Short mmCIF file of C-alpha atoms and ligand atoms in Angstrom, two decimals:
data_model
loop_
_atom_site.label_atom_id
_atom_site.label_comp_id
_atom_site.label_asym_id
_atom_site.label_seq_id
_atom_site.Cartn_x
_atom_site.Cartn_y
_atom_site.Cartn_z
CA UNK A 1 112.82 51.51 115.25
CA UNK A 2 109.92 52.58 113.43
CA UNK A 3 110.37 55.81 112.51
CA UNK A 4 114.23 55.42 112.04
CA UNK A 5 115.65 56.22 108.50
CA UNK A 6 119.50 55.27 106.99
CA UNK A 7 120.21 57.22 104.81
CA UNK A 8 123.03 56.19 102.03
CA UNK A 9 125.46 58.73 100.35
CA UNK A 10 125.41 62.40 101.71
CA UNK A 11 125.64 64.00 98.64
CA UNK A 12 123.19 67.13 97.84
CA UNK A 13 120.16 64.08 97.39
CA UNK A 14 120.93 62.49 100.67
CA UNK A 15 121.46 65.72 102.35
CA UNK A 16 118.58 66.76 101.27
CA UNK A 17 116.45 63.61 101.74
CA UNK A 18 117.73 63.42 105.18
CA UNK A 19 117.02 67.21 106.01
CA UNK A 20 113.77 66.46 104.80
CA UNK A 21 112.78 63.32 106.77
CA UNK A 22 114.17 64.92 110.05
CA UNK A 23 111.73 68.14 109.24
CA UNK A 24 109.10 65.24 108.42
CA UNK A 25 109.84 63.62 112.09
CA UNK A 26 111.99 60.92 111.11
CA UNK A 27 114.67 59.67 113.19
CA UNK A 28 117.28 59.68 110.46
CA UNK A 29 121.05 58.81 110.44
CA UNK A 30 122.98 59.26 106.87
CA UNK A 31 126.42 57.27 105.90
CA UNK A 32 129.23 57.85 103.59
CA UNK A 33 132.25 56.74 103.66
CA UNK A 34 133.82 60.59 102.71
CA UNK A 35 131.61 63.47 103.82
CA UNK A 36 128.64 65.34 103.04
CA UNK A 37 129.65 66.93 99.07
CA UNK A 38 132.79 65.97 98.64
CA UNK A 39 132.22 63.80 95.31
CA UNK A 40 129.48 64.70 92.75
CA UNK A 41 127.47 67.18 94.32
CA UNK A 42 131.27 69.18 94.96
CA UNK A 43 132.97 69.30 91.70
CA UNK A 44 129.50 70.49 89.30
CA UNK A 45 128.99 73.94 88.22
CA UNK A 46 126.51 74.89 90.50
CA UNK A 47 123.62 75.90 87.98
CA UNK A 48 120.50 75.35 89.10
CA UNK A 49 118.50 76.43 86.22
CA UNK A 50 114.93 76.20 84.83
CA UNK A 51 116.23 75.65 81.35
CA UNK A 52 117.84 72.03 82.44
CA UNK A 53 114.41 70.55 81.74
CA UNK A 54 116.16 69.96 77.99
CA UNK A 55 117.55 66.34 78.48
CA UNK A 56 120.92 65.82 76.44
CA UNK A 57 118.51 62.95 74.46
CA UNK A 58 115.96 65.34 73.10
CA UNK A 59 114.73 64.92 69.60
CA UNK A 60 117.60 67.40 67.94
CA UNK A 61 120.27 65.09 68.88
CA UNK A 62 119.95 63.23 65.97
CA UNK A 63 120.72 66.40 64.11
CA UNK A 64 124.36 66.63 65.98
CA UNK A 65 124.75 62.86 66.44
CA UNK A 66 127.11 62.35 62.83
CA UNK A 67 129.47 65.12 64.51
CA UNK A 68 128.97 63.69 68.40
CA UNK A 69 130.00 60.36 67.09
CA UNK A 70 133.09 61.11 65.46
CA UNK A 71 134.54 61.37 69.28
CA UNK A 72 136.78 64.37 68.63
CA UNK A 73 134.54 67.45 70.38
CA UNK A 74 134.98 68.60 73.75
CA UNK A 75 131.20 68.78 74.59
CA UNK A 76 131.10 64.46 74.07
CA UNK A 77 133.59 61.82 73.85
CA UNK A 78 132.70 58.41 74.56
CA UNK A 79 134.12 55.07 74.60
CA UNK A 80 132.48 52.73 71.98
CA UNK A 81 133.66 49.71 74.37
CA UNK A 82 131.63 51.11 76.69
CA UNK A 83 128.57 51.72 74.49
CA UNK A 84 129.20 48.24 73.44
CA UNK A 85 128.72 46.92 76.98
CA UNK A 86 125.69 49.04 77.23
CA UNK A 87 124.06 48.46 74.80
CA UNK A 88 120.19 48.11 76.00
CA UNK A 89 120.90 51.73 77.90
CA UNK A 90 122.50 53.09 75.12
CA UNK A 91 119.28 52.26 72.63
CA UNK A 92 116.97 53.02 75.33
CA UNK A 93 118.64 56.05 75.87
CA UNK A 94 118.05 57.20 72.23
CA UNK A 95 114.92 56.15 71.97
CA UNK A 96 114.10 58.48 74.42
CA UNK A 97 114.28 61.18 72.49
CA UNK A 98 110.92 60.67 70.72
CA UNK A 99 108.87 63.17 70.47
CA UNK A 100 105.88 61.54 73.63
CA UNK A 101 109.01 60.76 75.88
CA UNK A 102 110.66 64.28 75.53
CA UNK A 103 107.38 65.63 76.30
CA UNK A 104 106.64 63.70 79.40
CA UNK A 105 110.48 64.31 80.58
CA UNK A 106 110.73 67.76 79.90
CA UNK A 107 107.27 68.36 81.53
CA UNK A 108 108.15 66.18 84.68
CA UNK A 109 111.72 68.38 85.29
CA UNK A 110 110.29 71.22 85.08
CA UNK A 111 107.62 70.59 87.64
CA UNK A 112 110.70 69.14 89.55
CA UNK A 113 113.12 72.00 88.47
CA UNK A 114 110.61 74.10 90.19
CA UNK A 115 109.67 72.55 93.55
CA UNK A 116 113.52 72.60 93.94
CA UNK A 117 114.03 76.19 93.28
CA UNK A 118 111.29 76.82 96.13
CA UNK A 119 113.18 73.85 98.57
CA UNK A 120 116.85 75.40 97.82
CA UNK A 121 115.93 78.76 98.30
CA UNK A 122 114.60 77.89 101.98
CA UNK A 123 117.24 75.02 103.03
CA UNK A 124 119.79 78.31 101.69
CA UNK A 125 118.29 80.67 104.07
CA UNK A 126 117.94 78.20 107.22
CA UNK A 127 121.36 77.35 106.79
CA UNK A 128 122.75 80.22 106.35
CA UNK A 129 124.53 79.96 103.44
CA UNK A 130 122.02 82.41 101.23
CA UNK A 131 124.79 84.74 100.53
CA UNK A 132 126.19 81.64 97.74
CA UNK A 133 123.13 82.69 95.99
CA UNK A 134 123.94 84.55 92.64
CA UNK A 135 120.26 85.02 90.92
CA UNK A 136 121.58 86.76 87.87
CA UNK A 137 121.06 83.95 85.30
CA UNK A 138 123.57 81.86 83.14
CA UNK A 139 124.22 82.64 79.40
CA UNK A 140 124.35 80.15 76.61
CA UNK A 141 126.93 82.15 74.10
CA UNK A 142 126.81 81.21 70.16
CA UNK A 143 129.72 81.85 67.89
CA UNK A 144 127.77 81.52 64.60
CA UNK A 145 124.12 82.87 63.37
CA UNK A 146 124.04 78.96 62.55
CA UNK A 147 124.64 78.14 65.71
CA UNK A 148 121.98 80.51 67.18
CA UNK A 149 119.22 79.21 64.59
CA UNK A 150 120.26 75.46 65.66
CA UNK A 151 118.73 76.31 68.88
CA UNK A 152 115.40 76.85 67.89
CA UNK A 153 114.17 73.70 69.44
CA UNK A 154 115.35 74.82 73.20
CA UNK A 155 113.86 78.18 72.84
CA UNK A 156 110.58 76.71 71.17
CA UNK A 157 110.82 74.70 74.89
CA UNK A 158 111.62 77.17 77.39
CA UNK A 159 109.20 79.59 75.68
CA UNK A 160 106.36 76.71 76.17
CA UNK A 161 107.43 76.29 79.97
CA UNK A 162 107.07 79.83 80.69
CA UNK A 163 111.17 79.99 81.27
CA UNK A 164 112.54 83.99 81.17
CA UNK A 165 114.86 84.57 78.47
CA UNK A 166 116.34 87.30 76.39
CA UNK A 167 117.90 86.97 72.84
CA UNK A 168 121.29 89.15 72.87
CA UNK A 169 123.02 90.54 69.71
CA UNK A 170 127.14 90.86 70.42
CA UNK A 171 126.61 94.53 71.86
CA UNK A 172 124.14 93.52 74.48
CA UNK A 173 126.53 90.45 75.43
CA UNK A 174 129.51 93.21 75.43
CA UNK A 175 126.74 95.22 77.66
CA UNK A 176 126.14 92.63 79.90
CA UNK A 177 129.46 90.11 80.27
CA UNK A 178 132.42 92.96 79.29
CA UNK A 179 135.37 90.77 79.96
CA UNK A 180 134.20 88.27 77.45
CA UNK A 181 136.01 88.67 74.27
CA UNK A 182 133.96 89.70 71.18
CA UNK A 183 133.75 86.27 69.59
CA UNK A 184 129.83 85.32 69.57
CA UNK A 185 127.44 87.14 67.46
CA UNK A 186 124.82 85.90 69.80
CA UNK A 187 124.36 85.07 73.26
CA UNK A 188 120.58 83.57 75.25
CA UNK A 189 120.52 85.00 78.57
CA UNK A 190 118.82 82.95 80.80
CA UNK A 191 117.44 84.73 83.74
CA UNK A 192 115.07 82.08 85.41
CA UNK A 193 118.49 80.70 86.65
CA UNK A 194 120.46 80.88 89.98
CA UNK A 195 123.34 79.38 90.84
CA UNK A 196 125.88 78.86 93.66
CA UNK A 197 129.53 79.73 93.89
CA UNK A 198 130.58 76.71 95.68
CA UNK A 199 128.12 73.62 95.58
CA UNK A 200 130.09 71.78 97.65
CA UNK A 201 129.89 74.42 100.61
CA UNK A 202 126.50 74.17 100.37
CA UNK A 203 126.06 70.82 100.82
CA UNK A 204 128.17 70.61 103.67
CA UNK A 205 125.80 73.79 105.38
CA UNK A 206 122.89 71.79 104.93
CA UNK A 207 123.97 68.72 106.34
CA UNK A 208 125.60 71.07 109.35
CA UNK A 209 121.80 72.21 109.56
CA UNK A 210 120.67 68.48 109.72
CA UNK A 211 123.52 67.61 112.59
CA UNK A 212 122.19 71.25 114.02
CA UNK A 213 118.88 69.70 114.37
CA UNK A 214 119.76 66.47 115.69
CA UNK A 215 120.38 64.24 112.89
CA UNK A 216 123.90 61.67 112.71
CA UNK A 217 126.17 62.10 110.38
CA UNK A 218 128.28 58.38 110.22
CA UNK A 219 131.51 58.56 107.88
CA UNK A 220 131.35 54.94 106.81
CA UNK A 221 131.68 52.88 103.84
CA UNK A 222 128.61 50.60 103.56
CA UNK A 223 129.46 47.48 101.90
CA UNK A 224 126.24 45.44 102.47
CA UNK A 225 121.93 45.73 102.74
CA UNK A 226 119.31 43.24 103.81
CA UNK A 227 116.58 42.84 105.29
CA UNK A 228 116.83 41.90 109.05
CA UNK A 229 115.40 38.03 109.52
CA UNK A 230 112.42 39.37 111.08
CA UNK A 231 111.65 41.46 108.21
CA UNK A 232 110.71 44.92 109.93
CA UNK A 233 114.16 46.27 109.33
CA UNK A 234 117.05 46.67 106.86
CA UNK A 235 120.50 46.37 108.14
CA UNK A 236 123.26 48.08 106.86
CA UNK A 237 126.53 46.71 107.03
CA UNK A 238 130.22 48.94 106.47
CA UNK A 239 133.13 47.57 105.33
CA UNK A 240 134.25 47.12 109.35
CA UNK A 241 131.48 44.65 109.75
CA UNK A 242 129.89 47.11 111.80
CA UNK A 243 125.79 46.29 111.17
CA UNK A 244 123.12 48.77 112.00
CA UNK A 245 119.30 48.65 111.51
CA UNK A 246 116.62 51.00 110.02
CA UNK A 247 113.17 50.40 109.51
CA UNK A 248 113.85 52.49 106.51
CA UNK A 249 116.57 53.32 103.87
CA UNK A 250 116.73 55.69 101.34
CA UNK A 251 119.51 54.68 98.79
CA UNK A 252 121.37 57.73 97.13
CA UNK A 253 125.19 57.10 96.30
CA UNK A 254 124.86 58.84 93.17
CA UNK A 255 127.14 57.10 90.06
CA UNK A 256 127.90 54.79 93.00
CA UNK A 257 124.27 53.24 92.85
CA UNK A 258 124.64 50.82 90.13
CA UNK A 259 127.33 49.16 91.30
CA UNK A 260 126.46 49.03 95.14
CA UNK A 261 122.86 47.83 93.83
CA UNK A 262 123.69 44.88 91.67
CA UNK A 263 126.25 43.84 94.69
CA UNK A 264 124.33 44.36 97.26
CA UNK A 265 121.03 43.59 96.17
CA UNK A 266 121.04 41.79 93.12
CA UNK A 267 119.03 44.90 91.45
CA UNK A 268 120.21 45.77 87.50
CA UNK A 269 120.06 49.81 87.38
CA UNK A 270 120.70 50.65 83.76
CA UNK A 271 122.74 53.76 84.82
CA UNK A 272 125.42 55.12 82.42
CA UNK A 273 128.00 57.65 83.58
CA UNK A 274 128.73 60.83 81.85
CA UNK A 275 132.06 61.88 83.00
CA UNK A 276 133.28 65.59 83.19
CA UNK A 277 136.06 67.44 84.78
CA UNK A 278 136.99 70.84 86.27
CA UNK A 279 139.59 72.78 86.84
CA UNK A 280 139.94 76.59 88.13
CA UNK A 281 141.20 79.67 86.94
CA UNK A 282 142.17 83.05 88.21
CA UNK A 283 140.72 85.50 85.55
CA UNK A 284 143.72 87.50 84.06
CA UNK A 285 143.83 91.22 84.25
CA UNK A 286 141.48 91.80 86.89
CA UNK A 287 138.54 90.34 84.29
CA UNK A 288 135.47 88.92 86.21
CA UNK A 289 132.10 86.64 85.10
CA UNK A 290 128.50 88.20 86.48
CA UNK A 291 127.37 84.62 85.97
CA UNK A 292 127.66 81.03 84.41
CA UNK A 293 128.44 80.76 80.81
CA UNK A 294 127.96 77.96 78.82
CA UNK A 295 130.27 78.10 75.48
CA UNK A 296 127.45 76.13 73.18
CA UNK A 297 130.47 75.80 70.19
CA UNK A 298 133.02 75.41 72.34
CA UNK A 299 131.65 72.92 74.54
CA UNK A 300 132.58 74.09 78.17
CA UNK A 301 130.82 75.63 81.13
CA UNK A 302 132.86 78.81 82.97
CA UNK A 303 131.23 79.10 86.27
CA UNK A 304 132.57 81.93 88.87
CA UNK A 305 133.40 80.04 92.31
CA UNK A 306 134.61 81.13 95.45
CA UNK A 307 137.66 79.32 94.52
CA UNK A 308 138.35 80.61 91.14
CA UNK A 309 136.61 80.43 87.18
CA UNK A 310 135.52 77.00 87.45
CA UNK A 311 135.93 75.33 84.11
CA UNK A 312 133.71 72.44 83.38
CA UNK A 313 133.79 70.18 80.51
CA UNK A 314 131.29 68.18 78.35
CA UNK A 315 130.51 64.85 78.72
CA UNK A 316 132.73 61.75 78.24
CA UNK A 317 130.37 58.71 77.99
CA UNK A 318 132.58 55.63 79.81
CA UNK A 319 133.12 53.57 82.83
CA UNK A 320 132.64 55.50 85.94
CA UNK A 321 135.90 54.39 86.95
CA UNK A 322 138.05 54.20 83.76
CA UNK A 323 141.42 55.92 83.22
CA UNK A 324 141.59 59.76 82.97
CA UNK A 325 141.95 61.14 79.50
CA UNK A 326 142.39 65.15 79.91
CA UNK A 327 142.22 65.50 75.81
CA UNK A 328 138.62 66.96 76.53
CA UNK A 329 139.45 69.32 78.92
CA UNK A 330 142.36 70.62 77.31
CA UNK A 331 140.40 71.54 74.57
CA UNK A 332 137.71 73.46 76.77
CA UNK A 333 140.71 75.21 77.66
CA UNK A 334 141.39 76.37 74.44
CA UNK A 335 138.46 77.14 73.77
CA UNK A 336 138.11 79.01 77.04
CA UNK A 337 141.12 81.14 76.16
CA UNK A 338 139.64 82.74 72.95
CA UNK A 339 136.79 83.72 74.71
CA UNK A 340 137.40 84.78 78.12
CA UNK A 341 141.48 86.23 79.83
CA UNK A 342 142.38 83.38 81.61
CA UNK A 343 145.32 82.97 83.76
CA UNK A 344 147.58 80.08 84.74
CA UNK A 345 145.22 76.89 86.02
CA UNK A 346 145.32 77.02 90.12
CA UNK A 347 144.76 73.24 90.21
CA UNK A 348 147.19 70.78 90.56
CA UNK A 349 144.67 68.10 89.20
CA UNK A 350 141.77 68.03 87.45
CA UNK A 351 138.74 67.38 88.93
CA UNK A 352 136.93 64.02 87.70
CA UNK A 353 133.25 63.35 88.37
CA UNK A 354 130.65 61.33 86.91
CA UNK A 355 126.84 62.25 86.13
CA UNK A 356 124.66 59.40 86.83
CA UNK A 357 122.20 58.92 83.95
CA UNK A 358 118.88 56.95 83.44
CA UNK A 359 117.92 56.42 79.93
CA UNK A 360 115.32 58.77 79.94
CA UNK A 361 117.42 61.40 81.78
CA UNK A 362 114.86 61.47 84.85
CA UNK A 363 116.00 60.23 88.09
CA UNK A 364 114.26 57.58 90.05
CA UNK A 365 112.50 58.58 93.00
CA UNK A 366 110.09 56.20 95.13
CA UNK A 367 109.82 52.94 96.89
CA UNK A 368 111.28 50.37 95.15
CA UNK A 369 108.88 47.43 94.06
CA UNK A 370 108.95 44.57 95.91
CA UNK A 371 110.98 45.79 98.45
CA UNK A 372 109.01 47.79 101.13
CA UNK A 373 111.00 50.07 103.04
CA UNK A 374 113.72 50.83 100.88
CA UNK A 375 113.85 53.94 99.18
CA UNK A 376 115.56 55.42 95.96
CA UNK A 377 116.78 58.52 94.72
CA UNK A 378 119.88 58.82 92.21
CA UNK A 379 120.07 59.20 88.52
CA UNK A 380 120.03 63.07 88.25
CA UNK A 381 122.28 63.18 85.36
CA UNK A 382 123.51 66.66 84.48
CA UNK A 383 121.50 68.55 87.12
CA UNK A 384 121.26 66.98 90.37
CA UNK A 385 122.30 69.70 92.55
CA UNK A 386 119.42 71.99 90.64
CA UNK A 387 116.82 69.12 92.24
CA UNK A 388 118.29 67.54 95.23
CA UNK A 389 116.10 69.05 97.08
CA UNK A 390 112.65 68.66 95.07
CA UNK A 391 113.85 65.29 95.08
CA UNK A 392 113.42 65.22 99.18
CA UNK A 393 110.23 67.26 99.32
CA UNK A 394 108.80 64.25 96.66
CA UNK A 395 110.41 61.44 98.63
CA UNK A 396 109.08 63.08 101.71
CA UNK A 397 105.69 62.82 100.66
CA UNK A 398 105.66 59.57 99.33
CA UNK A 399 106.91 58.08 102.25
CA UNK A 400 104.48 60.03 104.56
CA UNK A 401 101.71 58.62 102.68
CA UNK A 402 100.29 62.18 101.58
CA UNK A 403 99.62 63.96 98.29
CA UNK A 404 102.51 64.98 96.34
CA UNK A 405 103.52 68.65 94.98
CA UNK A 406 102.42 67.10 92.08
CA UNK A 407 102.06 63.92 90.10
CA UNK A 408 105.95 61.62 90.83
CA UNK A 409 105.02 58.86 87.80
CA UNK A 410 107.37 59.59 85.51
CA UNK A 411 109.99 59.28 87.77
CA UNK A 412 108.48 56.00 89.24
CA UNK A 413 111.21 53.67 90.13
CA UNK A 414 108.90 50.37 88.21
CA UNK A 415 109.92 52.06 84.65
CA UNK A 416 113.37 50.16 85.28
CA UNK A 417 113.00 47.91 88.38
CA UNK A 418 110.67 44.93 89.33
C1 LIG B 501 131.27 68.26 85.46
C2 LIG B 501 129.89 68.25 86.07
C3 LIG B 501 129.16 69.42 86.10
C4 LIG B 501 127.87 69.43 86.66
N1 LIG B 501 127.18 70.61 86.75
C5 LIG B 501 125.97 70.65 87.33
C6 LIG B 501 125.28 71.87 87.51
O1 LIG B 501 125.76 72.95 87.15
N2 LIG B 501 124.06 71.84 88.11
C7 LIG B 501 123.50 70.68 88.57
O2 LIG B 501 122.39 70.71 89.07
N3 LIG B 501 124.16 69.49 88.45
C8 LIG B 501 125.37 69.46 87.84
N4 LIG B 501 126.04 68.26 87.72
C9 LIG B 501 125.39 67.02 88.17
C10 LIG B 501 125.40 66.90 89.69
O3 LIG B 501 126.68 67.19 90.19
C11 LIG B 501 124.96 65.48 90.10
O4 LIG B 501 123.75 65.14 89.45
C12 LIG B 501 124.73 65.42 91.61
O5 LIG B 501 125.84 65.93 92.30
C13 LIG B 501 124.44 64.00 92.06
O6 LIG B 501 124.27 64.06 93.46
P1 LIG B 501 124.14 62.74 94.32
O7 LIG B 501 123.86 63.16 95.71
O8 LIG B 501 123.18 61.84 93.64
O9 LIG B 501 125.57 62.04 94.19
P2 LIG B 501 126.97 62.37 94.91
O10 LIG B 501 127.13 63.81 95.15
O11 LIG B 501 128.02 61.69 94.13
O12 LIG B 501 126.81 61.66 96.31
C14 LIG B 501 126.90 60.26 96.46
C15 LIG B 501 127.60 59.99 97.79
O13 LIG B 501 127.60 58.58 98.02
C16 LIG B 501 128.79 58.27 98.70
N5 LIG B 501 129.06 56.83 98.55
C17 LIG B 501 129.17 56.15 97.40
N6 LIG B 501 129.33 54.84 97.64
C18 LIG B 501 129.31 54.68 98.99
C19 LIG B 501 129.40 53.58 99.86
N7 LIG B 501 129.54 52.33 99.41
N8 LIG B 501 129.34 53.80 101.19
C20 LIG B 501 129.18 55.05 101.69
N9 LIG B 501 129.07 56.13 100.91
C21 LIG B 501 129.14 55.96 99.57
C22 LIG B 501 129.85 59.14 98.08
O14 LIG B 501 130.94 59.32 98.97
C23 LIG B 501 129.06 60.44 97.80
O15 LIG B 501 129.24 61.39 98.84
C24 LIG B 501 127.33 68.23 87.17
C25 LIG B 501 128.10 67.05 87.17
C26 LIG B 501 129.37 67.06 86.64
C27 LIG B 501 130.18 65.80 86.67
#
């Protein structure tokens, strides 16, 4: 019992957590009630770039916020309803972008950002799944000079962090990307970026590496945690009534947290959910992508995947589990067209997945106060399959009781909890 771990939700942090724990010596079993990647850490775009250290509340939001809040773009729609009902996040959330809190953020992913780079690289080899590995960077494309000069506060970052970038005018893009169409006059090619052409795949390769190695993988939906009456253990309960013990947990269910949290344990996570879809694309007329591309003006990601151009959109701020609205994917799509050949979607539905955000856009990751033995790690907004894994190697060390890669505080689960 004492070195036994349960490990909740096997998406890329739980898979990676668990991985982790077993490497660590842990005896560790992980539960979900669909299978490793199949929700979150599936449908993303499969970045995992150093340049994600700029948190969507950074001070030059309140530059774009008059435009964001007129709800009509498809980079962020939201649901004042929602807003309304979260409030406290949503004021917390801005207040984050001050200039001290965007410094400690930005500085904290990064360190993160980079430990995972270093985790993913070896988890991708010792799975072998190292041929998903594209290392060629992502571009962030600008259809205006404006738009270009707008962005002086994310260069201004990345060039403080070290991050490898190159400015291109609209013959270098042509140079680089010549299937795009020639509609941005300027284009920031990111090159300290990999990414993966199916994230989902992935996941499932490392948790086949964790069943390799002798971990359990349970398909079940857990419905309740306690403490056992003796208080050494927690005991985790699925929706059969089946009841195991741990002497540890580790809880990562992603967007799912909040809501298995306050049922479960009474515990308020002030997590909002940033909704985005996908759908995928052949490329028309034998046209092909070297790399991500993020559309800046036209508010879209186009990722290649094994299965196709994997359109992402923006972010629609709303209940995790509200009705679909496709408005903001449609217009991706358009968007899309004019600047890439796309053919007929290959999708029957769209894709809907939710980003699970903190208002300080850092996840938690630590022992939660109070409550020895149980473990968190969720609330990687917009790039938690980028740091699943720097996520583990943190968790790892915390609960071994030895030094971290470096210093976890400002992802301390006490800035929100107990
Ligand atoms: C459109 C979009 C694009 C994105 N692009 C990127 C990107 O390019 N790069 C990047 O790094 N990140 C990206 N992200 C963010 C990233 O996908 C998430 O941060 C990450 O997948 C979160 O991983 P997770 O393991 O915390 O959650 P999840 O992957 O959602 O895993 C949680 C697991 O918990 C399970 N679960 C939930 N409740 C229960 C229960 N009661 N019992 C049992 N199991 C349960 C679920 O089945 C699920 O498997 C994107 C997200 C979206 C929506």
């Amino acid at each position: 019992m004492k070195n036994t771990v349960a490990v909740l939700g096997a998406g890329i942090v739980g898979v990676s957590c668990a991985l982790e724990l077993q490497r660590r010596g842990f005896d560790v079993t992980i539960f979900d009630r669909t299978g490793p990647g199949r929700e979150t850490s599936y449908g993303n775009a499969g970045v995992m770039a150093r340049s994600s250290l700029m948190p969507f509340n950074h001070p030059g939001l309140w530059s774009s916020l008059s435009k964001l809040l007129k709800n009509n773009s498809a980079s962020f729609r939201y649901n004042p309803l929602f807003v309304a009902k979260n409030l406290p996040w949503a004021l917390k959330f801005l207040a984050s972008t001050r200039a001290a809190v965007f410094h400690e953020t930005t500085a904290a992913l990064d360190a993160l950002i980079r430990l995972s780079a270093t985790e993913h690289r070896r988890l991708l080899s010792e799975a072998g799944a190292a041929h998903r590995l594209r290392t060629t960077g992502w571009l962030f494309l600008y259809r205006s000079e404006e738009g270009f000069l707008g962005s002086q506060l994310s260069r201004d970052t990345f060039g403080k962090f070290g991050i490898a970038t190159q400015a291109l005018d609209a013959r270098e893009l042509a140079q680089l990307e010549p299937h795009l169409k020639p509609l941005f006059t300027r284009a920031l090619w990111i090159q300290d970026t990999s990414s993966v052409d199916s994230p989902g795949q992935v996941v499932e390769a490392y948790a086949r590496l964790f069943t390799a190695r002798g971990g359990r993988v349970q398909q079940a939906s857990i419905h309740g945690l306690r403490r056992s009456n003796t208080g050494d253990a927690w005991q985790v309960t699925d929706d059969a009534g089946t009841v195991r013990e741990a002497s540890r947990v580790v809880l990562a269910l992603g967007p799912w947290t909040r809501e298995f949290a306050k049922k479960a344990l009474g515990l308020s996570v002030p997590m909002a959910f940033e909704r985005g879809y996908h759908m995928h694309y052949r490329a028309a007329g034998g046209a092909s992508l070297g790399r991500p591309v993020y559309d800046t003006g036209g508010g879209y990601v186009l990722s290649p995947m094994e299965q196709g151009l994997r359109l992402s959109t923006g972010v629609q701020l709303t209940d995790r589990a509200a009705p679909r609205n496709l408005a903001q994917l449609d217009l991706a799509e358009q968007a899309a067209r004019e600047a890439f050949p796309l053919d007929a979607r290959l999708d029957s539905e769209a894709w809907l997945g939710s980003r699970p955000t903190l208002p300080d856009s850092r996840p938690i990751i630590g022992e939660c106060p109070g409550r020895a033995g149980l473990w968190l790690a969720f609330g990687h907004q917009h790039i938690g399959f980028n740091t699943g894994p720097g996520t583990a190697a943190l968790l790892g060390s915390m609960m071994a009781g030895e030094t971290c890669a470096f210093d976890p505080a400002p992802f301390r689960p006490s800035r929100f909890l107990g």
